[in-house]
Amino acid sequence: MRAVVQRATRACVRVGGEVVGALGAPGLVVLVGVAPGDGPEQVEYVARKVAELRILRGERSAADADAPILVVSQFTLYGDVRKGRRPTWDAAAPGPVAEPLVDAVVAALRARGLHVETGVFGADMQVELVNDGPVTVLLESAAGVPGTSRRPGDSDETVSSWAPAGDHT
């Protein structure tokens, strides 16, 4: 499972010109892609990381700041462009596999008490956001091999001296 997490001052997602999800305050926009073999371990890893990443201003997490989260499914995160000029999507899970796992990420975030808005799975969506910083982080949780959602050197600790540009609080 892959997730692109962006700190945003505002964001919304539209389907057919209608807003279907939006951040009501500064928070996170999370684009989620699912691979075949992903399951509950990957869901929990991504939800925990999204909730606890200290990338909001003041080195706070969404859980710390009670910040809203906008989750948008995005199979194109698994696009492969190594050959030719047209991406292939073979590494992305098919819709019937991916949709319940994206829903599970949303449910896991809500179970942590977070306010989560969403796009519409499989729809042609227009996503607008103002990336704050800019701060964008890629999360990747390997599937199929126990214990590979964490890589050697991964830690839950945050380097206390790190702060995105313009955030030296």
Coordinates of C-alpha atoms in Angstrom, one line a residue:
M1 CA 0.0 0.0 0.0
R2 CA 1.2 3.5 -0.9
A3 CA 0.1 6.8 0.5
V4 CA 1.1 10.3 -0.5
V5 CA 0.5 12.5 2.5
Q6 CA 0.4 16.3 2.0
R7 CA 0.1 19.0 4.6
A8 CA -2.6 21.4 3.2
T9 CA -4.1 24.7 4.3
R10 CA -7.2 23.8 2.3
A11 CA -8.4 21.1 0.0
C12 CA -11.5 19.7 -1.7
V13 CA -12.4 16.9 -4.1
R14 CA -15.2 17.3 -6.7
V15 CA -17.1 14.7 -8.6
G16 CA -19.3 16.0 -11.5
G17 CA -18.7 19.6 -10.3
E18 CA -20.0 18.9 -6.8
V19 CA -17.8 19.0 -3.7
V20 CA -17.9 15.5 -2.1
G21 CA -15.2 16.0 0.5
A22 CA -13.2 18.9 1.9
L23 CA -10.9 20.0 4.7
G24 CA -12.7 22.4 7.0
A25 CA -9.4 23.5 8.5
P26 CA -5.7 23.0 7.8
G27 CA -4.9 19.3 7.8
L28 CA -3.8 16.4 5.6
V29 CA -4.6 15.2 2.1
V30 CA -3.9 11.5 1.7
L31 CA -3.8 9.8 -1.7
V32 CA -4.0 6.0 -1.2
G33 CA -3.0 3.3 -3.7
V34 CA -3.5 -0.4 -3.0
A35 CA -1.4 -3.3 -4.4
P36 CA -2.5 -7.0 -4.7
G37 CA -1.7 -8.8 -1.5
D38 CA -2.3 -5.7 0.7
G39 CA -4.5 -6.5 3.7
P40 CA -5.1 -5.6 7.4
E41 CA -1.4 -5.2 8.3
Q42 CA -0.9 -2.6 5.6
V43 CA -4.1 -0.8 6.5
E44 CA -3.1 -0.5 10.1
Y45 CA 0.4 0.7 9.2
V46 CA -0.8 3.4 6.9
A47 CA -3.6 4.6 9.2
R48 CA -1.2 4.7 12.2
K49 CA 1.5 6.6 10.3
V50 CA -1.0 9.1 8.8
A51 CA -2.5 9.8 12.2
E52 CA 0.8 10.1 14.0
L53 CA 3.2 11.7 11.5
R54 CA 4.4 14.9 13.0
I55 CA 4.3 17.0 9.9
L56 CA 1.8 19.7 10.8
R57 CA 3.0 23.1 12.0
G58 CA 4.7 22.9 15.4
E59 CA 5.8 19.3 14.8
R60 CA 2.3 18.1 15.6
S61 CA 0.4 15.1 14.1
A62 CA -3.2 15.0 12.9
A63 CA -4.0 13.1 16.2
D64 CA -2.3 15.8 18.3
A65 CA -3.9 18.7 16.5
D66 CA -7.3 17.1 15.8
A67 CA -6.6 18.1 12.2
P68 CA -9.0 16.9 9.4
I69 CA -7.9 14.4 6.8
L70 CA -9.1 14.1 3.2
V71 CA -8.5 10.6 1.8
V72 CA -8.7 10.0 -1.9
S73 CA -8.2 6.7 -3.6
Q74 CA -5.5 6.8 -6.3
F75 CA -4.6 3.6 -8.2
T76 CA -2.2 5.6 -10.3
L77 CA 0.3 5.6 -7.4
Y78 CA 1.2 2.1 -8.8
G79 CA 1.7 3.3 -12.4
D80 CA 4.8 1.8 -14.0
V81 CA 6.6 3.9 -16.5
R82 CA 9.8 2.0 -16.9
K83 CA 9.0 1.0 -20.5
G84 CA 7.6 3.1 -23.3
R85 CA 5.7 6.3 -22.8
R86 CA 2.4 4.9 -21.6
P87 CA 2.1 3.8 -17.9
T88 CA 0.8 0.4 -17.0
W89 CA -1.3 -0.2 -14.0
D90 CA -0.5 -3.9 -13.5
A91 CA 0.9 -3.3 -10.0
A92 CA -2.4 -1.7 -8.8
A93 CA -5.0 -3.9 -7.1
P94 CA -8.3 -4.2 -9.0
G95 CA -11.2 -2.1 -7.8
P96 CA -13.0 -4.9 -6.0
V97 CA -9.9 -5.6 -3.9
A98 CA -8.8 -2.0 -3.5
E99 CA -12.1 -0.3 -2.5
P100 CA -12.6 -2.2 0.8
L101 CA -9.0 -1.6 1.8
V102 CA -9.2 2.2 1.1
D103 CA -12.5 2.1 3.2
A104 CA -10.6 0.3 5.9
V105 CA -7.9 3.0 6.1
V106 CA -10.7 5.6 6.4
A107 CA -12.4 3.5 9.1
A108 CA -9.1 3.0 11.0
L109 CA -8.5 6.8 11.0
R110 CA -12.0 7.5 12.2
A111 CA -11.6 4.8 14.9
R112 CA -8.7 7.0 16.2
G113 CA -11.2 9.8 16.6
L114 CA -10.1 11.8 13.5
H115 CA -12.4 13.7 11.2
V116 CA -12.0 12.1 7.7
E117 CA -13.6 13.2 4.5
T118 CA -13.3 11.2 1.3
G119 CA -13.5 11.2 -2.5
V120 CA -15.6 8.7 -4.4
F121 CA -13.8 5.4 -5.2
G122 CA -13.5 4.9 -9.0
A123 CA -15.0 8.3 -9.9
D124 CA -13.4 10.9 -12.1
M125 CA -12.4 13.3 -9.4
Q126 CA -10.9 16.8 -9.4
V127 CA -8.7 17.4 -6.3
E128 CA -7.8 20.9 -5.3
L129 CA -5.3 21.7 -2.5
V130 CA -3.0 24.3 -1.3
N131 CA 0.1 22.4 -0.1
D132 CA 1.4 24.0 3.0
G133 CA 5.2 24.2 3.1
P134 CA 5.2 22.4 0.8
V135 CA 5.3 19.2 2.8
T136 CA 4.7 15.9 1.0
V137 CA 5.6 12.5 2.4
L138 CA 5.5 9.1 0.7
L139 CA 4.4 6.1 2.9
E140 CA 4.9 2.6 1.6
S141 CA 4.0 -0.6 3.3
A142 CA 5.1 -3.8 1.6
A143 CA 2.5 -6.6 1.2
G144 CA 2.7 -10.3 1.3
V145 CA 5.8 -10.7 3.5
P146 CA 5.3 -10.6 7.3
G147 CA 7.1 -7.8 9.0
T148 CA 7.9 -5.9 5.8
S149 CA 5.6 -3.0 6.5
R150 CA 8.7 -1.7 8.4
R151 CA 12.1 -1.6 6.8
P152 CA 15.5 -1.8 8.6
G153 CA 16.1 1.6 10.2
D154 CA 12.4 2.5 10.4
S155 CA 11.6 4.1 13.7
D156 CA 8.6 5.8 15.3
E157 CA 10.9 8.4 16.7
T158 CA 11.0 11.8 14.9
V159 CA 14.2 13.8 14.6
S160 CA 13.4 16.7 16.9
S161 CA 15.5 19.2 15.0
W162 CA 13.6 18.7 11.7
A163 CA 11.0 21.3 10.7
P164 CA 9.7 22.1 7.2
A165 CA 10.7 25.3 5.6
G166 CA 9.0 28.3 7.3
D167 CA 8.0 26.2 10.3
H168 CA 10.8 27.0 12.9
T169 CA 8.6 27.0 16.0

